[in-house]
Amino acid sequence: MSTDGAVTLAGLPASVLLPGHDVPLGRYTTVRRLLPQRPRRMIGAWCFVDAFGPDDVLNRPGMQVPPHPHTGLQTVTWLVAGEVLHRDSLGSLQTILPGQLNLMTSGHGISHSEESPAEHPPLMHGLQLWVALPEDARHQPARFEHHAELPAATAGGVTTTVVVGELGALRSPARVHTPLLGAELLLEAGARTELKLRTDFEYGLLSLDGAAEVDGAELTPGGLLYLGEERTAATVTSTGGARLFLLGGEPFEEPLVMWWNFVARSDAEIRQAREEWTAGDRFGVVRGYAGEALPAPALPTTKLKVRDRHGNTLSGG
Ligand code: MN
């Protein structure tokens, strides 16, 4: 084991601890951004991962994200604590609680808001993730799914909940468009488990709570441990107990441009999406949110760069 977070064990690809960084979100929240990072931009089609909390929101507004647009992606909301009310331009009005999944598929365009209700639990803690849509799904109509029940099983002191995709015998009903996995692993103190992994996937693990060891590499909240490709298994242990989230997927080969809330394929597509949001087109209207929609920030004067999953710039963006 080296001190820089890279670990190589016989027969296993190196794992790399990506530290993440704090980002202010709205007026009341700071989040820990775990994807994209340099140089690791994606894990499978997972292209954006923010961890938030645990934040004390007693007598505070909690999450207050006004209506804003999305294109080219799915949003996944996963709570450990708290309560969030989702509204979108399809007319969806959905409260999400810990252990449930909100999955919003933007397709060509959707807008939504997320807020802690006036009466809310004292803690907010969870993940906000984006999944990049492949070419054949990104122009489709928008869709919203809420899954109150997800497949889960407990064995050897580990409770596994499959949020998207499948792991072992557990398969999530959530609809995704590329081979993808998202699963929560809740480890009791002293738990040890061997995850069976697919060699055609790449994987990463993050901790929402507590410390764990993954094939000898230490994982604590605030970092993302990238496990690479070609891995058949990972041994996860925790002395004191931990709540982890496993991300996996087939490497996503389509180069992307990400800007603000948009995932696209070119600078021109991003500029068009911004223009249409500003004009009130394409992304519909969120009804019932007490406040104004978010204006798009100014675009850079230089062309936005198209990047592949390794962060390499492509010409012709
Ligand atoms: Mn959003």
GROMACS .gro file of N, CA and C and ligand atoms in nm, residues 65-70 73 75 77 86 104 110-114 128 130 261, ligand 1:
model
   58
   65VAL      N    1  -3.410   2.413  -0.394
   65VAL     CA    2  -3.356   2.427  -0.529
   65VAL      C    3  -3.471   2.465  -0.622
   66PRO      N    4  -3.475   2.592  -0.668
   66PRO     CA    5  -3.584   2.640  -0.754
   66PRO      C    6  -3.587   2.566  -0.888
   67PRO      N    7  -3.698   2.581  -0.964
   67PRO     CA    8  -3.709   2.515  -1.094
   67PRO      C    9  -3.589   2.544  -1.185
   68HIS      N   10  -3.537   2.438  -1.244
   68HIS     CA   11  -3.423   2.448  -1.335
   68HIS      C   12  -3.434   2.335  -1.436
   69PRO      N   13  -3.371   2.350  -1.552
   69PRO     CA   14  -3.388   2.254  -1.661
   69PRO      C   15  -3.281   2.145  -1.661
   70HIS      N   16  -3.312   2.034  -1.726
   70HIS     CA   17  -3.212   1.931  -1.755
   70HIS      C   18  -3.233   1.877  -1.896
   73LEU      N   19  -2.976   1.359  -1.956
   73LEU     CA   20  -2.934   1.287  -1.836
   73LEU      C   21  -3.053   1.234  -1.757
   75THR      N   22  -3.159   1.206  -1.337
   75THR     CA   23  -3.119   1.242  -1.201
   75THR      C   24  -3.166   1.133  -1.106
   77THR      N   25  -3.198   1.064  -0.695
   77THR     CA   26  -3.192   1.118  -0.560
   77THR      C   27  -3.199   1.002  -0.462
   86HIS      N   28  -4.029   1.672  -0.463
   86HIS     CA   29  -3.991   1.691  -0.603
   86HIS      C   30  -4.114   1.737  -0.682
  104MET      N   31  -3.544   1.071  -1.239
  104MET     CA   32  -3.603   1.159  -1.340
  104MET      C   33  -3.520   1.149  -1.467
  110ILE      N   34  -3.665   1.863  -1.952
  110ILE     CA   35  -3.759   1.865  -1.840
  110ILE      C   36  -3.709   1.974  -1.745
  111SER      N   37  -3.797   2.024  -1.659
  111SER     CA   38  -3.751   2.110  -1.549
  111SER      C   39  -3.812   2.059  -1.419
  112HIS      N   40  -3.740   2.085  -1.309
  112HIS     CA   41  -3.791   2.040  -1.178
  112HIS      C   42  -3.740   2.130  -1.067
  113SER      N   43  -3.806   2.116  -0.951
  113SER     CA   44  -3.759   2.182  -0.828
  113SER      C   45  -3.752   2.077  -0.719
  114GLU      N   46  -3.666   2.103  -0.619
  114GLU     CA   47  -3.653   2.013  -0.505
  114GLU      C   48  -3.648   2.098  -0.378
  128GLN      N   49  -2.695   1.308  -0.464
  128GLN     CA   50  -2.759   1.352  -0.587
  128GLN      C   51  -2.668   1.309  -0.700
  130TRP      N   52  -2.616   1.202  -1.135
  130TRP     CA   53  -2.664   1.209  -1.272
  130TRP      C   54  -2.609   1.090  -1.351
  261ASN      N   55  -2.675   2.253  -1.602
  261ASN     CA   56  -2.758   2.135  -1.580
  261ASN      C   57  -2.779   2.054  -1.707
  318MN      MN   58  -3.181   1.906  -1.096
   0.00000   0.00000   0.00000
